[in-house]
Structures are given as C-alpha cells and as structure tokens.
PDB file of C-alpha atoms in Angstrom:
ATOM      1  CA  MET A 974      22.575 -16.652  14.124  1.00  0.00           C
ATOM      2  CA  ARG A 975      20.997 -14.185  16.489  1.00  0.00           C
ATOM      3  CA  LEU A 976      17.576 -14.436  18.133  1.00  0.00           C
ATOM      4  CA  THR A 977      15.578 -11.749  19.935  1.00  0.00           C
ATOM      5  CA  HIS A 978      12.462 -12.802  21.838  1.00  0.00           C
ATOM      6  CA  VAL A 979       9.926  -9.979  21.556  1.00  0.00           C
ATOM      7  CA  GLY A 980       7.238 -11.841  23.503  1.00  0.00           C
ATOM      8  CA  GLY A 981       4.809 -14.725  23.055  1.00  0.00           C
ATOM      9  CA  PRO A 982       5.553 -16.373  19.692  1.00  0.00           C
ATOM     10  CA  THR A 983       7.207 -13.247  18.292  1.00  0.00           C
ATOM     11  CA  LEU A 984      10.872 -13.742  17.549  1.00  0.00           C
ATOM     12  CA  LEU A 985      13.419 -11.835  15.466  1.00  0.00           C
ATOM     13  CA  VAL A 986      15.656 -14.279  13.620  1.00  0.00           C
ATOM     14  CA  GLU A 987      18.843 -12.873  12.085  1.00  0.00           C
ATOM     15  CA  LEU A 988      20.398 -15.492   9.843  1.00  0.00           C
ATOM     16  CA  ALA A 989      22.840 -15.273   6.922  1.00  0.00           C
ATOM     17  CA  GLY A 990      22.187 -11.573   6.433  1.00  0.00           C
ATOM     18  CA  TRP A 991      18.391 -11.961   6.594  1.00  0.00           C
ATOM     19  CA  THR A 992      16.049 -10.624   9.267  1.00  0.00           C
ATOM     20  CA  LEU A 993      12.874 -12.635   9.823  1.00  0.00           C
ATOM     21  CA  LEU A 994       9.992 -11.995  12.208  1.00  0.00           C
ATOM     22  CA  THR A 995       7.748 -14.785  13.454  1.00  0.00           C
ATOM     23  CA  ASP A 996       4.063 -14.453  14.421  1.00  0.00           C
ATOM     24  CA  PRO A 997       3.966 -10.679  15.090  1.00  0.00           C
ATOM     25  CA  THR A 998       2.100  -9.666  18.257  1.00  0.00           C
ATOM     26  CA  PHE A 999       2.525  -6.060  19.417  1.00  0.00           C
ATOM     27  CA  ASP A1000      -0.775  -5.118  21.082  1.00  0.00           C
ATOM     28  CA  PRO A1001      -0.568  -3.816  24.662  1.00  0.00           C
ATOM     29  CA  PRO A1002      -1.833  -6.086  27.467  1.00  0.00           C
ATOM     30  CA  GLY A1003      -5.302  -6.008  28.979  1.00  0.00           C
ATOM     31  CA  ARG A1004      -7.655  -6.980  26.172  1.00  0.00           C
ATOM     32  CA  ARG A1005      -9.553 -10.264  25.880  1.00  0.00           C
ATOM     33  CA  TYR A1006      -9.649 -11.880  22.421  1.00  0.00           C
ATOM     34  CA  ASP A1007     -12.226 -14.326  21.083  1.00  0.00           C
ATOM     35  CA  PHE A1008     -10.694 -17.434  19.490  1.00  0.00           C
ATOM     36  CA  GLY A1009     -14.028 -18.941  18.419  1.00  0.00           C
ATOM     37  CA  TRP A1010     -15.975 -22.051  19.514  1.00  0.00           C
ATOM     38  CA  GLY A1011     -16.441 -20.576  22.996  1.00  0.00           C
ATOM     39  CA  THR A1012     -12.722 -20.034  23.636  1.00  0.00           C
ATOM     40  CA  SER A1013     -10.990 -16.775  24.502  1.00  0.00           C
ATOM     41  CA  SER A1014      -7.922 -15.424  26.251  1.00  0.00           C
ATOM     42  CA  ARG A1015      -6.679 -12.202  27.824  1.00  0.00           C
ATOM     43  CA  LYS A1016      -3.287 -10.777  26.944  1.00  0.00           C
ATOM     44  CA  VAL A1017      -1.499 -10.101  30.228  1.00  0.00           C
ATOM     45  CA  THR A1018       2.006  -9.078  29.091  1.00  0.00           C
ATOM     46  CA  GLY A1019       3.032  -6.606  26.411  1.00  0.00           C
ATOM     47  CA  PRO A1020       5.906  -6.967  23.923  1.00  0.00           C
ATOM     48  CA  ALA A1021       9.480  -6.296  25.020  1.00  0.00           C
ATOM     49  CA  LEU A1022       9.973  -4.191  21.885  1.00  0.00           C
ATOM     50  CA  ASP A1023       7.623  -1.815  20.091  1.00  0.00           C
ATOM     51  CA  ARG A1024       7.091  -2.100  16.350  1.00  0.00           C
ATOM     52  CA  GLY A1025       9.153   1.063  15.902  1.00  0.00           C
ATOM     53  CA  ASP A1026      12.127  -0.570  17.643  1.00  0.00           C
ATOM     54  CA  LEU A1027      12.427  -3.302  15.027  1.00  0.00           C
ATOM     55  CA  PRO A1028      15.099  -3.324  12.343  1.00  0.00           C
ATOM     56  CA  PRO A1029      13.891  -3.627   8.735  1.00  0.00           C
ATOM     57  CA  VAL A1030      12.254  -7.035   8.377  1.00  0.00           C
ATOM     58  CA  ASP A1031      12.822  -9.063   5.213  1.00  0.00           C
ATOM     59  CA  ALA A1032      10.007 -11.556   5.772  1.00  0.00           C
ATOM     60  CA  VAL A1033       7.324 -12.535   8.271  1.00  0.00           C
ATOM     61  CA  LEU A1034       6.833 -16.219   9.014  1.00  0.00           C
ATOM     62  CA  LEU A1035       3.256 -16.539  10.230  1.00  0.00           C
ATOM     63  CA  SER A1036       2.254 -19.947  11.567  1.00  0.00           C
ATOM     64  CA  HIS A1037      -1.417 -18.982  11.366  1.00  0.00           C
ATOM     65  CA  ASP A1038      -3.377 -15.768  11.000  1.00  0.00           C
ATOM     66  CA  HIS A1039      -6.648 -16.561  12.783  1.00  0.00           C
ATOM     67  CA  HIS A1040      -5.635 -16.444  16.475  1.00  0.00           C
ATOM     68  CA  ALA A1041      -4.750 -13.117  18.052  1.00  0.00           C
ATOM     69  CA  ASP A1042      -2.008 -14.578  20.221  1.00  0.00           C
ATOM     70  CA  ASN A1043      -0.129 -15.232  16.964  1.00  0.00           C
ATOM     71  CA  LEU A1044      -1.295 -12.220  14.952  1.00  0.00           C
ATOM     72  CA  ASP A1045      -2.920  -9.360  16.833  1.00  0.00           C
ATOM     73  CA  ASP A1046      -4.102  -6.020  15.503  1.00  0.00           C
ATOM     74  CA  ALA A1047      -0.737  -4.266  15.739  1.00  0.00           C
ATOM     75  CA  GLY A1048       0.981  -7.267  14.212  1.00  0.00           C
ATOM     76  CA  ARG A1049      -1.516  -7.318  11.358  1.00  0.00           C
ATOM     77  CA  ALA A1050      -0.838  -3.631  10.732  1.00  0.00           C
ATOM     78  CA  LEU A1051       2.865  -4.454  10.378  1.00  0.00           C
ATOM     79  CA  LEU A1052       2.394  -7.023   7.601  1.00  0.00           C
ATOM     80  CA  PRO A1053       2.156  -4.581   4.659  1.00  0.00           C
ATOM     81  CA  SER A1054       5.638  -3.274   5.492  1.00  0.00           C
ATOM     82  CA  ALA A1055       7.188  -6.746   5.157  1.00  0.00           C
ATOM     83  CA  PRO A1056       8.382  -7.604   1.632  1.00  0.00           C
ATOM     84  CA  VAL A1057       7.275 -11.230   2.084  1.00  0.00           C
ATOM     85  CA  VAL A1058       4.715 -12.957   4.322  1.00  0.00           C
ATOM     86  CA  VAL A1059       4.791 -16.773   4.427  1.00  0.00           C
ATOM     87  CA  THR A1060       1.892 -18.599   6.062  1.00  0.00           C
ATOM     88  CA  THR A1061      -0.713 -21.332   5.516  1.00  0.00           C
ATOM     89  CA  VAL A1062      -2.587 -21.593   2.227  1.00  0.00           C
ATOM     90  CA  ALA A1063      -5.844 -20.602   3.941  1.00  0.00           C
ATOM     91  CA  GLY A1064      -4.105 -17.720   5.710  1.00  0.00           C
ATOM     92  CA  ALA A1065      -2.585 -16.417   2.491  1.00  0.00           C
ATOM     93  CA  ALA A1066      -6.035 -16.394   0.883  1.00  0.00           C
ATOM     94  CA  ARG A1067      -7.428 -14.367   3.783  1.00  0.00           C
ATOM     95  CA  LEU A1068      -4.494 -11.954   3.931  1.00  0.00           C
ATOM     96  CA  GLY A1069      -4.069 -11.388   0.183  1.00  0.00           C
ATOM     97  CA  ASP A1070      -1.458  -8.828  -0.893  1.00  0.00           C
ATOM     98  CA  GLY A1071       0.811 -11.516  -2.285  1.00  0.00           C
ATOM     99  CA  ALA A1072       1.193 -13.557   0.898  1.00  0.00           C
ATOM    100  CA  ARG A1073       2.795 -16.914   0.121  1.00  0.00           C
ATOM    101  CA  GLY A1074       0.757 -19.879   1.314  1.00  0.00           C
ATOM    102  CA  LEU A1075       2.466 -23.219   1.896  1.00  0.00           C
ATOM    103  CA  VAL A1076       1.207 -26.690   2.681  1.00  0.00           C
ATOM    104  CA  PRO A1077       3.478 -28.891   4.796  1.00  0.00           C
ATOM    105  CA  TRP A1078       6.721 -29.737   2.980  1.00  0.00           C
ATOM    106  CA  ALA A1079       6.246 -27.093   0.300  1.00  0.00           C
ATOM    107  CA  SER A1080       9.015 -24.493   0.113  1.00  0.00           C
ATOM    108  CA  THR A1081       9.568 -20.939  -1.020  1.00  0.00           C
ATOM    109  CA  VAL A1082      12.894 -19.184  -1.576  1.00  0.00           C
ATOM    110  CA  LEU A1083      13.679 -15.663  -0.381  1.00  0.00           C
ATOM    111  CA  THR A1084      16.042 -13.789  -2.684  1.00  0.00           C
ATOM    112  CA  ALA A1085      17.722 -10.384  -2.580  1.00  0.00           C
ATOM    113  CA  PRO A1086      20.765  -8.880  -4.333  1.00  0.00           C
ATOM    114  CA  GLY A1087      24.018  -9.661  -2.574  1.00  0.00           C
ATOM    115  CA  ARG A1088      22.566 -12.257  -0.206  1.00  0.00           C
ATOM    116  CA  VAL A1089      22.511 -16.031  -0.212  1.00  0.00           C
ATOM    117  CA  PRO A1090      18.955 -17.196  -0.988  1.00  0.00           C
ATOM    118  CA  LEU A1091      17.046 -18.444   2.047  1.00  0.00           C
ATOM    119  CA  VAL A1092      14.854 -21.530   1.798  1.00  0.00           C
ATOM    120  CA  VAL A1093      11.670 -21.572   3.899  1.00  0.00           C
ATOM    121  CA  THR A1094       9.839 -24.896   4.133  1.00  0.00           C
ATOM    122  CA  ALA A1095       6.496 -25.387   5.867  1.00  0.00           C
ATOM    123  CA  THR A1096       6.349 -28.283   8.347  1.00  0.00           C
ATOM    124  CA  PRO A1097       3.373 -30.136   9.830  1.00  0.00           C
ATOM    125  CA  ALA A1098       1.687 -28.769  12.943  1.00  0.00           C
ATOM    126  CA  ARG A1099      -1.431 -29.892  14.812  1.00  0.00           C
ATOM    127  CA  HIS A1100      -2.935 -27.205  17.021  1.00  0.00           C
ATOM    128  CA  GLY A1101      -4.807 -29.527  19.358  1.00  0.00           C
ATOM    129  CA  PRO A1102      -5.891 -33.135  19.873  1.00  0.00           C
ATOM    130  CA  PRO A1103      -6.698 -35.512  16.984  1.00  0.00           C
ATOM    131  CA  LEU A1104      -9.521 -34.284  14.720  1.00  0.00           C
ATOM    132  CA  SER A1105      -9.269 -30.735  16.115  1.00  0.00           C
ATOM    133  CA  ARG A1106      -8.453 -29.050  12.817  1.00  0.00           C
ATOM    134  CA  ARG A1107     -12.061 -27.912  12.344  1.00  0.00           C
ATOM    135  CA  VAL A1108     -11.852 -26.093  15.670  1.00  0.00           C
ATOM    136  CA  SER A1109      -8.278 -24.827  15.667  1.00  0.00           C
ATOM    137  CA  GLY A1110      -7.716 -24.325  11.926  1.00  0.00           C
ATOM    138  CA  ASP A1111      -4.646 -24.814   9.756  1.00  0.00           C
ATOM    139  CA  VAL A1112      -1.233 -24.177  11.268  1.00  0.00           C
ATOM    140  CA  VAL A1113       2.296 -24.743   9.974  1.00  0.00           C
ATOM    141  CA  GLY A1114       5.788 -24.639  11.358  1.00  0.00           C
ATOM    142  CA  PHE A1115       8.828 -23.479   9.394  1.00  0.00           C
ATOM    143  CA  ALA A1116      12.269 -24.857   8.592  1.00  0.00           C
ATOM    144  CA  VAL A1117      14.740 -22.214   7.420  1.00  0.00           C
ATOM    145  CA  HIS A1118      18.245 -22.542   5.988  1.00  0.00           C
ATOM    146  CA  PRO A1119      20.516 -20.756   3.492  1.00  0.00           C
ATOM    147  CA  GLN A1120      20.292 -22.348   0.058  1.00  0.00           C
ATOM    148  CA  GLY A1121      23.137 -24.754  -0.569  1.00  0.00           C
ATOM    149  CA  ALA A1122      24.447 -24.524   2.981  1.00  0.00           C
ATOM    150  CA  GLU A1123      25.573 -27.663   4.738  1.00  0.00           C
ATOM    151  CA  GLY A1124      24.504 -28.367   8.272  1.00  0.00           C
ATOM    152  CA  GLY A1125      21.251 -27.981  10.107  1.00  0.00           C
ATOM    153  CA  VAL A1126      18.230 -25.763   9.873  1.00  0.00           C
ATOM    154  CA  VAL A1127      16.350 -23.450  12.174  1.00  0.00           C
ATOM    155  CA  TRP A1128      13.017 -25.088  12.879  1.00  0.00           C
ATOM    156  CA  ILE A1129      10.104 -23.103  14.313  1.00  0.00           C
ATOM    157  CA  SER A1130       7.395 -25.469  15.511  1.00  0.00           C
ATOM    158  CA  GLY A1131       4.396 -23.161  15.262  1.00  0.00           C
ATOM    159  CA  ASP A1132       1.504 -23.771  17.651  1.00  0.00           C
ATOM    160  CA  THR A1133       1.367 -27.550  17.908  1.00  0.00           C
ATOM    161  CA  VAL A1134       1.059 -30.413  20.309  1.00  0.00           C
ATOM    162  CA  PHE A1135       3.449 -33.354  20.129  1.00  0.00           C
ATOM    163  CA  HIS A1136       2.041 -35.522  17.325  1.00  0.00           C
ATOM    164  CA  ARG A1137       3.097 -38.329  15.034  1.00  0.00           C
ATOM    165  CA  ARG A1138       3.954 -36.135  12.031  1.00  0.00           C
ATOM    166  CA  LEU A1139       6.846 -34.624  13.971  1.00  0.00           C
ATOM    167  CA  ARG A1140       8.599 -37.872  13.043  1.00  0.00           C
ATOM    168  CA  GLU A1141       8.614 -36.495   9.477  1.00  0.00           C
ATOM    169  CA  VAL A1142      10.540 -33.468  10.700  1.00  0.00           C
ATOM    170  CA  ALA A1143      13.130 -35.748  12.300  1.00  0.00           C
ATOM    171  CA  ASP A1144      13.346 -37.927   9.190  1.00  0.00           C
ATOM    172  CA  ARG A1145      13.618 -35.088   6.645  1.00  0.00           C
ATOM    173  CA  LEU A1146      15.601 -32.420   8.473  1.00  0.00           C
ATOM    174  CA  THR A1147      18.774 -32.014  10.451  1.00  0.00           C
ATOM    175  CA  VAL A1148      17.629 -29.456  13.004  1.00  0.00           C
ATOM    176  CA  ASP A1149      20.329 -27.256  14.522  1.00  0.00           C
ATOM    177  CA  VAL A1150      18.124 -24.816  16.473  1.00  0.00           C
ATOM    178  CA  ALA A1151      14.554 -25.747  17.418  1.00  0.00           C
ATOM    179  CA  VAL A1152      12.170 -22.971  18.480  1.00  0.00           C
ATOM    180  CA  LEU A1153       9.290 -24.597  20.355  1.00  0.00           C
ATOM    181  CA  HIS A1154       5.893 -22.995  20.991  1.00  0.00           C
ATOM    182  CA  LEU A1155       4.877 -24.295  24.410  1.00  0.00           C
ATOM    183  CA  GLY A1156       2.364 -23.246  27.097  1.00  0.00           C
ATOM    184  CA  GLY A1157       0.135 -26.322  27.372  1.00  0.00           C
ATOM    185  CA  VAL A1158      -2.940 -24.330  26.283  1.00  0.00           C
ATOM    186  CA  ARG A1159      -6.301 -25.364  27.754  1.00  0.00           C
ATOM    187  CA  PHE A1160      -9.731 -23.719  27.839  1.00  0.00           C
ATOM    188  CA  PRO A1161     -12.589 -24.209  30.334  1.00  0.00           C
ATOM    189  CA  VAL A1162     -15.002 -25.175  27.567  1.00  0.00           C
ATOM    190  CA  THR A1163     -12.712 -27.949  26.255  1.00  0.00           C
ATOM    191  CA  GLY A1164     -11.761 -29.452  29.618  1.00  0.00           C
ATOM    192  CA  PRO A1165      -8.447 -31.333  29.801  1.00  0.00           C
ATOM    193  CA  LEU A1166      -7.683 -31.143  26.061  1.00  0.00           C
ATOM    194  CA  ARG A1167      -4.398 -29.425  25.197  1.00  0.00           C
ATOM    195  CA  PHE A1168      -3.939 -27.129  22.221  1.00  0.00           C
ATOM    196  CA  SER A1169      -0.204 -26.499  22.403  1.00  0.00           C
ATOM    197  CA  MET A1170       2.876 -28.378  23.520  1.00  0.00           C
ATOM    198  CA  THR A1171       3.620 -29.131  27.162  1.00  0.00           C
ATOM    199  CA  GLY A1172       7.013 -29.487  28.821  1.00  0.00           C
ATOM    200  CA  ARG A1173       6.743 -33.266  28.462  1.00  0.00           C
ATOM    201  CA  GLY A1174       6.019 -32.798  24.769  1.00  0.00           C
ATOM    202  CA  ALA A1175       9.039 -30.521  24.493  1.00  0.00           C
ATOM    203  CA  VAL A1176      11.246 -33.224  26.003  1.00  0.00           C
ATOM    204  CA  ARG A1177       9.876 -35.809  23.561  1.00  0.00           C
ATOM    205  CA  THR A1178      10.409 -33.428  20.648  1.00  0.00           C
ATOM    206  CA  ALA A1179      13.985 -32.675  21.687  1.00  0.00           C
ATOM    207  CA  ARG A1180      14.765 -36.375  21.982  1.00  0.00           C
ATOM    208  CA  LEU A1181      13.238 -36.986  18.568  1.00  0.00           C
ATOM    209  CA  LEU A1182      15.032 -34.191  16.706  1.00  0.00           C
ATOM    210  CA  GLU A1183      18.248 -33.953  18.749  1.00  0.00           C
ATOM    211  CA  PRO A1184      18.888 -30.269  17.970  1.00  0.00           C
ATOM    212  CA  ARG A1185      21.979 -28.487  19.240  1.00  0.00           C
ATOM    213  CA  VAL A1186      19.856 -25.785  20.888  1.00  0.00           C
ATOM    214  CA  VAL A1187      16.183 -25.632  21.887  1.00  0.00           C
ATOM    215  CA  VAL A1188      14.600 -22.209  22.416  1.00  0.00           C
ATOM    216  CA  PRO A1189      11.238 -22.203  24.251  1.00  0.00           C
ATOM    217  CA  VAL A1190       8.773 -19.425  23.334  1.00  0.00           C
ATOM    218  CA  HIS A1191       5.024 -18.751  23.548  1.00  0.00           C
ATOM    219  CA  HIS A1192       4.599 -20.020  27.098  1.00  0.00           C
ATOM    220  CA  GLU A1193       3.796 -16.704  28.812  1.00  0.00           C
ATOM    221  CA  GLY A1194       1.825 -13.515  28.423  1.00  0.00           C
ATOM    222  CA  TRP A1195      -1.697 -14.931  27.906  1.00  0.00           C
ATOM    223  CA  SER A1196      -4.324 -16.287  30.278  1.00  0.00           C
ATOM    224  CA  HIS A1197      -4.923 -19.488  28.292  1.00  0.00           C
ATOM    225  CA  PHE A1198      -1.452 -20.857  29.002  1.00  0.00           C
ATOM    226  CA  ARG A1199      -1.523 -23.549  31.669  1.00  0.00           C
ATOM    227  CA  GLU A1200       2.180 -24.344  31.822  1.00  0.00           C
ATOM    228  CA  GLY A1201       4.700 -21.514  32.019  1.00  0.00           C
ATOM    229  CA  ARG A1202       8.446 -21.580  32.365  1.00  0.00           C
ATOM    230  CA  ASP A1203       8.367 -23.191  35.812  1.00  0.00           C
ATOM    231  CA  GLY A1204       6.248 -26.081  34.571  1.00  0.00           C
ATOM    232  CA  VAL A1205       8.446 -26.632  31.536  1.00  0.00           C
ATOM    233  CA  GLN A1206      11.552 -26.484  33.689  1.00  0.00           C
ATOM    234  CA  ARG A1207      10.177 -29.214  35.969  1.00  0.00           C
ATOM    235  CA  ALA A1208       9.875 -31.482  32.938  1.00  0.00           C
ATOM    236  CA  LEU A1209      13.431 -30.596  31.922  1.00  0.00           C
ATOM    237  CA  ASP A1210      14.753 -31.307  35.408  1.00  0.00           C
ATOM    238  CA  ARG A1211      13.439 -34.857  35.027  1.00  0.00           C
ATOM    239  CA  ALA A1212      15.222 -35.179  31.669  1.00  0.00           C
ATOM    240  CA  PRO A1213      18.752 -33.840  32.084  1.00  0.00           C
ATOM    241  CA  ASP A1214      19.834 -35.555  28.861  1.00  0.00           C
ATOM    242  CA  VAL A1215      17.826 -32.995  26.883  1.00  0.00           C
ATOM    243  CA  GLY A1216      17.479 -30.207  29.450  1.00  0.00           C
ATOM    244  CA  ARG A1217      21.036 -29.081  28.766  1.00  0.00           C
ATOM    245  CA  ARG A1218      20.017 -28.216  25.189  1.00  0.00           C
ATOM    246  CA  PHE A1219      17.350 -25.705  26.270  1.00  0.00           C
ATOM    247  CA  ARG A1220      18.136 -21.997  26.265  1.00  0.00           C
ATOM    248  CA  TRP A1221      15.730 -19.479  27.787  1.00  0.00           C
ATOM    249  CA  LEU A1222      15.993 -16.118  26.052  1.00  0.00           C
ATOM    250  CA  PRO A1223      15.748 -12.828  27.965  1.00  0.00           C
ATOM    251  CA  SER A1224      12.970 -10.595  26.665  1.00  0.00           C
ATOM    252  CA  GLY A1225      14.008  -8.016  24.087  1.00  0.00           C
ATOM    253  CA  VAL A1226      17.735  -8.831  24.179  1.00  0.00           C
ATOM    254  CA  PRO A1227      19.546 -10.175  21.079  1.00  0.00           C
ATOM    255  CA  VAL A1228      21.242 -13.498  21.835  1.00  0.00           C
ATOM    256  CA  ASP A1229      23.844 -15.209  19.666  1.00  0.00           C
ATOM    257  CA  VAL A1230      22.990 -18.907  19.460  1.00  0.00           C
ATOM    258  CA  GLY A1231      25.750 -19.797  16.993  1.00  0.00           C
ATOM    259  CA  GLY A1232      25.107 -21.747  13.826  1.00  0.00           C
TER     260      GLY A1232
END
C-alpha cells in the first residue's frame, strides 16, 4: 500500500492495483469560503500536487461534498474524470452523474478487468458535537479492502469528532491503517465547540481500534484549524503507547506503509 498526501484531506491511496483519491481539494490558497451558519475559513496552503500531476484515478472517496475544505472548485471539476465517486446519500443526490451514495455500513464494490474487486464500506462520522448534524450535514468515513482478502482494512475517518459510534468501527473491522482527519476545528460563532477530531481524540481512537499505522491528515492549510501537527504531537507525547503507531507523511511524496 502506498499513500501520497496531497494536502488537507486529499490523499492518493494505491492499494491492490487500485488508485483512489480522497476528498479532492486543489484550489490555490488565499480565498475565504463560506461554510454556512455564520462559519467560514480561508485556505492558507495550496496542494503539494496539481491535478495534472495525478495518475489516473479509479475512484474518488468523498466524505462530504458541502464543505470546500473537502471538495473545492478544482476538486469538483475533477469528479467527472473519475469512473466512480462514492459519498453520502445526500451528496450523491446533489452531485448526480451516477455518484454512489452510502449510508453507514452500506458497501459498494469496485470492479475492473484483471483486478481484485475492492470493497468500499461507509462508516459513521459525526462532524461536530451531539445534535450538530443540522449544522454540519451528513458525513461518512470509508473502510476499504480487497474482496476476499484476509487481514485488516484501510479506514479513512472522514471529518469527525471522537464519538460513541466509533465503537462500531472497532467492533466490526480489523483496521490495519487508520487515516484520521484531525485539526480540532472551531469557529468564533460557535465558541468552544469542536467540529473535527483533536489530538486527544486521535489517541482515544488509536487505542480503540489498535491499527498498525495511523496517518494524520487534514490538520493544516486552513484558518479554521485550531490544533496543527504540534498540538497533535503533544497529545502523542503523553501517550507513547499509541504515539509509536503514528506516521506523518511528507507532502506530495509517495510513502509505502506496507499492508
């Protein structure tokens, strides 16, 4: 398995002959985006790779389509070139063009001649505090594994806080590589409420799932993040039992994570 961190939540996942792209964001930095309900954020860092630098992508795994830090204009323009887009049910209805919408624990199978089918299962995500769905909208994570393969899965958390339904992920899946969306998002209008996972939440998630490798993403590049790499690392330094599992990816460089 090989991972390339493009920036923010955008990750190239090369697995079993398949190339997947998560939450495509390729706009240049500088613009402020409205997230609704009085919230907004400025993009401060551009992608490590341009859209034209990407290899052919077999599928896009889109945790949600309604926030520009997970799908910006350039990322949206890329979607028609992807043979398959997997996202939330609401997102698929908005996107159209055959996008596959999944509720948590529903699956779809990617098939192509000469390749082992790849199973993609949506997992629960909560993009904020309890009862925040009306504000933050539907979000899913993804569990990915070759059909019939033994061993663990690649789990991509999507934008989520630590919440009770992550226990379902631990109970149902054997996670080999966990990709965690972090950043501890807060907005002035919502005060201390968090809308994505903190370093402490990452430690709790790693202890719950016990993956071989944890890859932190989506903790930099936008003004609404309140906890970057340094903040996450402080939480890891207090939890050496799980800190050794974390692997920080260099931007734009393919990294073999085994599996």
